[in-house]
PDB file of C-alpha atoms in Angstrom:
ATOM      1  CA  LEU M   1       0.000   0.000   0.000  1.00  0.00           C
ATOM      2  CA  ALA M   2       1.605   3.233  -1.175  1.00  0.00           C
ATOM      3  CA  LYS M   3       0.985   5.458   1.850  1.00  0.00           C
ATOM      4  CA  THR M   4       1.617   9.156   1.325  1.00  0.00           C
ATOM      5  CA  THR M   5       2.840  11.812   3.726  1.00  0.00           C
ATOM      6  CA  GLN M   6       2.260  15.524   3.190  1.00  0.00           C
ATOM      7  CA  PRO M   7       2.578  18.611   5.393  1.00  0.00           C
ATOM      8  CA  ILE M   8      -0.679  19.336   7.169  1.00  0.00           C
ATOM      9  CA  SER M   9      -0.705  23.017   6.271  1.00  0.00           C
ATOM     10  CA  MET M  10       1.222  25.734   4.441  1.00  0.00           C
ATOM     11  CA  ASP M  11       0.849  29.503   4.215  1.00  0.00           C
ATOM     12  CA  SER M  12       1.932  31.678   1.314  1.00  0.00           C
ATOM     13  CA  TYR M  13       1.401  35.169  -0.073  1.00  0.00           C
ATOM     14  CA  GLU M  14      -0.176  36.159  -3.328  1.00  0.00           C
ATOM     15  CA  GLY M  15       2.215  36.076  -6.256  1.00  0.00           C
ATOM     16  CA  GLN M  16       4.643  33.639  -4.670  1.00  0.00           C
ATOM     17  CA  GLU M  17       5.558  30.189  -5.926  1.00  0.00           C
ATOM     18  CA  VAL M  18       4.385  27.356  -3.672  1.00  0.00           C
ATOM     19  CA  ASN M  19       5.968  23.917  -3.509  1.00  0.00           C
ATOM     20  CA  ILE M  20       4.183  21.073  -1.737  1.00  0.00           C
ATOM     21  CA  THR M  21       6.136  17.867  -1.252  1.00  0.00           C
ATOM     22  CA  CYS M  22       4.658  14.410  -0.841  1.00  0.00           C
ATOM     23  CA  SER M  23       6.560  11.349   0.391  1.00  0.00           C
ATOM     24  CA  HIS M  24       5.635   7.904  -0.908  1.00  0.00           C
ATOM     25  CA  ASN M  25       8.486   5.582   0.013  1.00  0.00           C
ATOM     26  CA  ASN M  26       6.863   2.323  -1.088  1.00  0.00           C
ATOM     27  CA  ILE M  27       5.505   3.407  -4.447  1.00  0.00           C
ATOM     28  CA  ALA M  28       4.975   0.467  -6.809  1.00  0.00           C
ATOM     29  CA  THR M  29       6.404   0.180 -10.302  1.00  0.00           C
ATOM     30  CA  ASN M  30       3.086   0.773 -12.066  1.00  0.00           C
ATOM     31  CA  ASP M  31       1.893   3.533  -9.727  1.00  0.00           C
ATOM     32  CA  TYR M  32       1.309   7.049 -10.972  1.00  0.00           C
ATOM     33  CA  ILE M  33       1.416  10.211  -8.872  1.00  0.00           C
ATOM     34  CA  THR M  34      -1.635  12.422  -9.125  1.00  0.00           C
ATOM     35  CA  TRP M  35      -2.429  15.693  -7.391  1.00  0.00           C
ATOM     36  CA  TYR M  36      -5.915  16.982  -6.713  1.00  0.00           C
ATOM     37  CA  GLN M  37      -7.274  20.262  -5.357  1.00  0.00           C
ATOM     38  CA  GLN M  38     -10.367  20.406  -3.201  1.00  0.00           C
ATOM     39  CA  PHE M  39     -12.443  23.362  -2.033  1.00  0.00           C
ATOM     40  CA  PRO M  40     -14.886  23.021   0.898  1.00  0.00           C
ATOM     41  CA  SER M  41     -18.029  21.031   0.087  1.00  0.00           C
ATOM     42  CA  GLN M  42     -16.825  20.255  -3.436  1.00  0.00           C
ATOM     43  CA  GLY M  43     -15.333  17.195  -5.080  1.00  0.00           C
ATOM     44  CA  PRO M  44     -11.578  17.056  -5.726  1.00  0.00           C
ATOM     45  CA  ARG M  45     -10.376  18.562  -8.975  1.00  0.00           C
ATOM     46  CA  PHE M  46      -7.557  17.004 -10.995  1.00  0.00           C
ATOM     47  CA  ILE M  47      -4.433  19.187 -11.189  1.00  0.00           C
ATOM     48  CA  ILE M  48      -1.634  17.120 -12.660  1.00  0.00           C
ATOM     49  CA  GLN M  49      -0.360  13.558 -13.030  1.00  0.00           C
ATOM     50  CA  GLY M  50       3.058  12.086 -13.662  1.00  0.00           C
ATOM     51  CA  TYR M  51       5.127   8.940 -13.579  1.00  0.00           C
ATOM     52  CA  LYS M  52       8.704  10.219 -13.527  1.00  0.00           C
ATOM     53  CA  THR M  53      10.855  13.323 -14.143  1.00  0.00           C
ATOM     54  CA  LYS M  54       8.919  16.543 -14.731  1.00  0.00           C
ATOM     55  CA  VAL M  55       5.440  17.259 -15.980  1.00  0.00           C
ATOM     56  CA  THR M  56       4.052  20.724 -16.639  1.00  0.00           C
ATOM     57  CA  ASN M  57       0.604  21.932 -17.613  1.00  0.00           C
ATOM     58  CA  GLU M  58      -1.148  25.286 -17.650  1.00  0.00           C
ATOM     59  CA  VAL M  59      -1.655  25.419 -13.892  1.00  0.00           C
ATOM     60  CA  ALA M  60       1.182  23.508 -12.216  1.00  0.00           C
ATOM     61  CA  SER M  61       4.390  21.530 -12.482  1.00  0.00           C
ATOM     62  CA  LEU M  62       5.157  18.165 -10.956  1.00  0.00           C
ATOM     63  CA  PHE M  63       8.708  17.158 -10.118  1.00  0.00           C
ATOM     64  CA  ILE M  64       9.502  13.490  -9.515  1.00  0.00           C
ATOM     65  CA  PRO M  65      13.057  12.375  -8.669  1.00  0.00           C
ATOM     66  CA  ALA M  66      14.581   9.267 -10.172  1.00  0.00           C
ATOM     67  CA  ASP M  67      13.791   7.050  -7.175  1.00  0.00           C
ATOM     68  CA  ARG M  68      10.112   8.206  -7.268  1.00  0.00           C
ATOM     69  CA  LYS M  69       9.898   8.093  -3.482  1.00  0.00           C
ATOM     70  CA  SER M  70       8.690  11.664  -3.327  1.00  0.00           C
ATOM     71  CA  SER M  71       7.119  14.269  -5.549  1.00  0.00           C
ATOM     72  CA  THR M  72       6.723  18.038  -5.471  1.00  0.00           C
ATOM     73  CA  LEU M  73       3.761  19.993  -6.737  1.00  0.00           C
ATOM     74  CA  SER M  74       4.751  23.503  -7.796  1.00  0.00           C
ATOM     75  CA  LEU M  75       2.137  26.240  -8.131  1.00  0.00           C
ATOM     76  CA  PRO M  76       3.518  29.377  -9.784  1.00  0.00           C
ATOM     77  CA  ARG M  77       2.358  32.787  -8.585  1.00  0.00           C
ATOM     78  CA  VAL M  78      -0.525  31.707  -6.346  1.00  0.00           C
ATOM     79  CA  SER M  79      -3.616  33.816  -5.832  1.00  0.00           C
ATOM     80  CA  LEU M  80      -6.217  33.940  -3.058  1.00  0.00           C
ATOM     81  CA  SER M  81      -8.389  31.543  -5.045  1.00  0.00           C
ATOM     82  CA  ASP M  82      -5.704  28.853  -4.714  1.00  0.00           C
ATOM     83  CA  THR M  83      -6.549  28.502  -1.021  1.00  0.00           C
ATOM     84  CA  ALA M  84      -7.670  24.872  -0.804  1.00  0.00           C
ATOM     85  CA  VAL M  85      -6.661  21.391   0.311  1.00  0.00           C
ATOM     86  CA  TYR M  86      -4.170  19.649  -1.966  1.00  0.00           C
ATOM     87  CA  TYR M  87      -3.976  15.863  -2.081  1.00  0.00           C
ATOM     88  CA  CYS M  88      -1.202  13.664  -3.363  1.00  0.00           C
ATOM     89  CA  LEU M  89      -2.492  10.317  -4.603  1.00  0.00           C
ATOM     90  CA  VAL M  90      -0.318   7.367  -5.552  1.00  0.00           C
ATOM     91  CA  GLY M  91      -1.723   4.399  -7.413  1.00  0.00           C
ATOM     92  CA  ASN M  92      -3.082   3.199 -10.710  1.00  0.00           C
ATOM     93  CA  LEU M  93      -6.778   3.129 -11.547  1.00  0.00           C
ATOM     94  CA  THR M  94      -6.190   0.795 -14.452  1.00  0.00           C
ATOM     95  CA  SER M  95      -4.651  -1.956 -12.351  1.00  0.00           C
ATOM     96  CA  GLY M  96      -5.726  -3.913  -9.313  1.00  0.00           C
ATOM     97  CA  SER M  97      -4.255  -1.315  -7.015  1.00  0.00           C
ATOM     98  CA  ALA M  98      -7.222   1.013  -7.411  1.00  0.00           C
ATOM     99  CA  ARG M  99      -8.692  -0.385  -4.197  1.00  0.00           C
ATOM    100  CA  GLN M 100      -5.639   0.945  -2.416  1.00  0.00           C
ATOM    101  CA  LEU M 101      -6.219   4.502  -3.566  1.00  0.00           C
ATOM    102  CA  THR M 102      -6.202   6.590  -0.427  1.00  0.00           C
ATOM    103  CA  PHE M 103      -5.970  10.333  -0.477  1.00  0.00           C
ATOM    104  CA  GLY M 104      -4.532  10.814   2.984  1.00  0.00           C
ATOM    105  CA  SER M 105      -5.224  13.998   4.924  1.00  0.00           C
ATOM    106  CA  GLY M 106      -3.909  16.453   2.342  1.00  0.00           C
ATOM    107  CA  THR M 107      -2.203  19.838   2.722  1.00  0.00           C
ATOM    108  CA  GLN M 108      -4.250  22.905   3.565  1.00  0.00           C
ATOM    109  CA  LEU M 109      -2.756  25.773   1.569  1.00  0.00           C
ATOM    110  CA  THR M 110      -3.717  29.245   2.709  1.00  0.00           C
ATOM    111  CA  VAL M 111      -2.805  32.147   0.442  1.00  0.00           C
ATOM    112  CA  LEU M 112      -2.621  35.488   2.220  1.00  0.00           C
ATOM    113  CA  PRO M 113      -3.004  38.920   0.608  1.00  0.00           C
TER     114      PRO M 113
ATOM    115  CA  ASP D   1     -20.801  18.958 -21.829  1.00  0.00           C
ATOM    116  CA  ALA D   2     -22.008  18.209 -18.299  1.00  0.00           C
ATOM    117  CA  GLY D   3     -19.482  16.927 -15.831  1.00  0.00           C
ATOM    118  CA  VAL D   4     -20.137  14.322 -13.183  1.00  0.00           C
ATOM    119  CA  THR D   5     -23.483  14.854 -11.496  1.00  0.00           C
ATOM    120  CA  GLN D   6     -24.729  13.421  -8.223  1.00  0.00           C
ATOM    121  CA  SER D   7     -28.082  13.355  -6.463  1.00  0.00           C
ATOM    122  CA  PRO D   8     -29.304  14.264  -4.007  1.00  0.00           C
ATOM    123  CA  THR D   9     -26.995  17.013  -2.748  1.00  0.00           C
ATOM    124  CA  HIS D  10     -27.982  16.526   0.876  1.00  0.00           C
ATOM    125  CA  LEU D  11     -29.694  13.717   2.742  1.00  0.00           C
ATOM    126  CA  ILE D  12     -30.667  13.121   6.356  1.00  0.00           C
ATOM    127  CA  LYS D  13     -31.387   9.612   7.602  1.00  0.00           C
ATOM    128  CA  THR D  14     -31.682   7.858  10.947  1.00  0.00           C
ATOM    129  CA  ARG D  15     -29.712   4.893  12.207  1.00  0.00           C
ATOM    130  CA  GLY D  16     -30.782   1.576  10.717  1.00  0.00           C
ATOM    131  CA  GLN D  17     -32.270   3.074   7.580  1.00  0.00           C
ATOM    132  CA  GLN D  18     -31.119   2.439   4.034  1.00  0.00           C
ATOM    133  CA  VAL D  19     -29.994   5.030   1.506  1.00  0.00           C
ATOM    134  CA  THR D  20     -29.386   5.160  -2.253  1.00  0.00           C
ATOM    135  CA  LEU D  21     -27.127   7.740  -3.859  1.00  0.00           C
ATOM    136  CA  ARG D  22     -26.934   8.327  -7.597  1.00  0.00           C
ATOM    137  CA  CYS D  23     -24.222   9.352 -10.021  1.00  0.00           C
ATOM    138  CA  SER D  24     -24.077  10.182 -13.709  1.00  0.00           C
ATOM    139  CA  PRO D  25     -20.564  10.078 -15.146  1.00  0.00           C
ATOM    140  CA  LYS D  26     -19.014  12.572 -17.486  1.00  0.00           C
ATOM    141  CA  SER D  27     -19.936  12.007 -21.105  1.00  0.00           C
ATOM    142  CA  GLY D  28     -17.722   9.358 -22.678  1.00  0.00           C
ATOM    143  CA  HIS D  29     -16.625   7.845 -19.377  1.00  0.00           C
ATOM    144  CA  ASP D  30     -17.399   4.201 -18.670  1.00  0.00           C
ATOM    145  CA  THR D  31     -15.840   3.656 -15.243  1.00  0.00           C
ATOM    146  CA  VAL D  32     -17.282   4.943 -11.990  1.00  0.00           C
ATOM    147  CA  SER D  33     -15.650   4.922  -8.558  1.00  0.00           C
ATOM    148  CA  TRP D  34     -17.217   5.824  -5.231  1.00  0.00           C
ATOM    149  CA  TYR D  35     -15.444   7.457  -2.287  1.00  0.00           C
ATOM    150  CA  GLN D  36     -16.392   8.311   1.278  1.00  0.00           C
ATOM    151  CA  GLN D  37     -14.988  11.501   2.778  1.00  0.00           C
ATOM    152  CA  ALA D  38     -15.423  12.074   6.494  1.00  0.00           C
ATOM    153  CA  LEU D  39     -15.134  15.602   7.812  1.00  0.00           C
ATOM    154  CA  GLY D  40     -11.508  16.763   7.848  1.00  0.00           C
ATOM    155  CA  GLN D  41     -10.177  13.679   6.100  1.00  0.00           C
ATOM    156  CA  GLY D  42      -9.284  12.691   2.584  1.00  0.00           C
ATOM    157  CA  PRO D  43     -11.570  10.579   0.408  1.00  0.00           C
ATOM    158  CA  GLN D  44     -11.480   6.817   0.975  1.00  0.00           C
ATOM    159  CA  PHE D  45     -12.031   4.433  -1.946  1.00  0.00           C
ATOM    160  CA  ILE D  46     -15.211   2.337  -1.627  1.00  0.00           C
ATOM    161  CA  PHE D  47     -15.446   0.520  -4.951  1.00  0.00           C
ATOM    162  CA  GLN D  48     -15.154   0.818  -8.717  1.00  0.00           C
ATOM    163  CA  TYR D  49     -17.644  -0.216 -11.402  1.00  0.00           C
ATOM    164  CA  TYR D  50     -17.017  -1.053 -15.027  1.00  0.00           C
ATOM    165  CA  GLU D  51     -19.264  -2.938 -17.464  1.00  0.00           C
ATOM    166  CA  GLU D  52     -21.945  -3.110 -14.790  1.00  0.00           C
ATOM    167  CA  GLU D  53     -19.747  -5.108 -12.439  1.00  0.00           C
ATOM    168  CA  GLU D  54     -17.858  -4.262  -9.271  1.00  0.00           C
ATOM    169  CA  ARG D  55     -14.203  -4.506 -10.281  1.00  0.00           C
ATOM    170  CA  GLN D  56     -12.329  -3.400  -7.197  1.00  0.00           C
ATOM    171  CA  ARG D  57     -13.329  -2.778  -3.598  1.00  0.00           C
ATOM    172  CA  GLY D  58     -11.791  -0.882  -0.731  1.00  0.00           C
ATOM    173  CA  ASN D  59     -11.983  -1.737   2.949  1.00  0.00           C
ATOM    174  CA  PHE D  60     -15.734  -1.241   3.402  1.00  0.00           C
ATOM    175  CA  PRO D  61     -18.297  -3.723   4.797  1.00  0.00           C
ATOM    176  CA  ASP D  62     -20.936  -5.469   2.746  1.00  0.00           C
ATOM    177  CA  ARG D  63     -23.495  -2.902   3.916  1.00  0.00           C
ATOM    178  CA  PHE D  64     -22.055  -0.814   1.096  1.00  0.00           C
ATOM    179  CA  SER D  65     -23.160  -2.048  -2.297  1.00  0.00           C
ATOM    180  CA  GLY D  66     -23.525  -0.584  -5.720  1.00  0.00           C
ATOM    181  CA  HIS D  67     -24.808  -0.935  -9.200  1.00  0.00           C
ATOM    182  CA  GLN D  68     -23.893   0.332 -12.641  1.00  0.00           C
ATOM    183  CA  PHE D  69     -26.441   0.660 -15.421  1.00  0.00           C
ATOM    184  CA  PRO D  70     -25.975   0.190 -19.175  1.00  0.00           C
ATOM    185  CA  ASN D  71     -25.733   3.972 -19.627  1.00  0.00           C
ATOM    186  CA  TYR D  72     -22.761   3.925 -17.165  1.00  0.00           C
ATOM    187  CA  SER D  73     -24.633   5.732 -14.404  1.00  0.00           C
ATOM    188  CA  SER D  74     -24.241   4.251 -10.961  1.00  0.00           C
ATOM    189  CA  GLU D  75     -25.878   3.909  -7.573  1.00  0.00           C
ATOM    190  CA  LEU D  76     -24.373   3.503  -4.134  1.00  0.00           C
ATOM    191  CA  ASN D  77     -26.520   1.754  -1.538  1.00  0.00           C
ATOM    192  CA  VAL D  78     -25.828   1.711   2.169  1.00  0.00           C
ATOM    193  CA  ASN D  79     -27.888  -0.526   4.448  1.00  0.00           C
ATOM    194  CA  ALA D  80     -28.316  -0.447   8.214  1.00  0.00           C
ATOM    195  CA  LEU D  81     -26.916   3.060   8.507  1.00  0.00           C
ATOM    196  CA  LEU D  82     -24.615   3.877  11.399  1.00  0.00           C
ATOM    197  CA  LEU D  83     -23.766   7.267  12.831  1.00  0.00           C
ATOM    198  CA  GLY D  84     -20.261   6.791  11.452  1.00  0.00           C
ATOM    199  CA  ASP D  85     -21.602   6.653   7.911  1.00  0.00           C
ATOM    200  CA  SER D  86     -22.177  10.404   8.042  1.00  0.00           C
ATOM    201  CA  ALA D  87     -19.881  11.799   5.356  1.00  0.00           C
ATOM    202  CA  LEU D  88     -19.588  13.344   1.917  1.00  0.00           C
ATOM    203  CA  TYR D  89     -19.980  10.622  -0.697  1.00  0.00           C
ATOM    204  CA  LEU D  90     -18.129  11.324  -3.902  1.00  0.00           C
ATOM    205  CA  CYS D  91     -18.521   9.758  -7.295  1.00  0.00           C
ATOM    206  CA  ALA D  92     -15.671   9.887  -9.790  1.00  0.00           C
ATOM    207  CA  SER D  93     -15.681   8.855 -13.419  1.00  0.00           C
ATOM    208  CA  SER D  94     -12.789   7.890 -15.633  1.00  0.00           C
ATOM    209  CA  PRO D  95     -12.381   7.388 -19.342  1.00  0.00           C
ATOM    210  CA  GLY D  96     -11.539   3.940 -20.533  1.00  0.00           C
ATOM    211  CA  VAL D  97     -10.084   2.654 -17.277  1.00  0.00           C
ATOM    212  CA  GLY D  98     -11.803  -0.658 -17.743  1.00  0.00           C
ATOM    213  CA  ARG D  99     -10.191  -1.100 -21.143  1.00  0.00           C
ATOM    214  CA  GLY D 100      -6.781  -1.301 -19.522  1.00  0.00           C
ATOM    215  CA  LEU D 101      -5.554   2.027 -20.789  1.00  0.00           C
ATOM    216  CA  SER D 102      -2.309   3.222 -19.279  1.00  0.00           C
ATOM    217  CA  GLY D 103      -1.655   6.545 -17.610  1.00  0.00           C
ATOM    218  CA  GLY D 104      -2.753   5.846 -14.075  1.00  0.00           C
ATOM    219  CA  GLY D 105      -6.319   6.932 -14.625  1.00  0.00           C
ATOM    220  CA  LYS D 106      -7.427  10.534 -14.382  1.00  0.00           C
ATOM    221  CA  GLN D 107     -10.609  10.918 -12.362  1.00  0.00           C
ATOM    222  CA  PHE D 108     -13.314  13.555 -12.596  1.00  0.00           C
ATOM    223  CA  PHE D 109     -15.243  14.030  -9.375  1.00  0.00           C
ATOM    224  CA  GLY D 110     -18.818  15.103  -8.817  1.00  0.00           C
ATOM    225  CA  PRO D 111     -19.859  17.619  -6.153  1.00  0.00           C
ATOM    226  CA  GLY D 112     -20.794  14.854  -3.724  1.00  0.00           C
ATOM    227  CA  THR D 113     -23.801  13.954  -1.607  1.00  0.00           C
ATOM    228  CA  ARG D 114     -23.693  15.044   2.028  1.00  0.00           C
ATOM    229  CA  LEU D 115     -25.224  12.244   4.121  1.00  0.00           C
ATOM    230  CA  THR D 116     -26.094  12.898   7.742  1.00  0.00           C
ATOM    231  CA  VAL D 117     -27.139   9.981   9.935  1.00  0.00           C
ATOM    232  CA  LEU D 118     -28.959  10.892  13.147  1.00  0.00           C
TER     233      LEU D 118
END
């Protein structure tokens, strides 16, 4: 079971870059790393997914070292609307490990003006 | 194009009762997963449906059951409700997961159904 560990909370200021790191020491070979954002009383929203090295899309970057035992979500120039809980999820929906998908407690990011 | 929809949005039940929650996946998605999210915690995987069959199941008792219809919509049923079943129930759909596509599976979540058991 690929358990994940994230900081419970982080504070930042508008316009800054925010990096949230997730540890997943026993990640399996076919596991992917996926990050989700969740606002209160809403379902999680997909941010980015990767397997190794670096992935970038229009909203974030994901850095994964060669050993894949951790990953870092990078949010460039955050705004107040980025205040939310961020979850790191390790697993693979397409394989039998989907039943092990556990979001953990997530990281509460608070962006201050 | 509508995203994932769930009904009802809120529900209040008493202990021992039964409840049915409904989910319509995003257009083009054939795989539906259900999650339970207790207050202050991350979502926990309940089960996954593809081709009208339960494919994978998390650590939840048999009181939790489901169904998927030919149009890919799904229901979650919970029998003999307990106070601890109070939570936000989330439905997530995925494209082509059941066809063994690679990529880890990207999920699209609905807004959830808030269940309160008194």
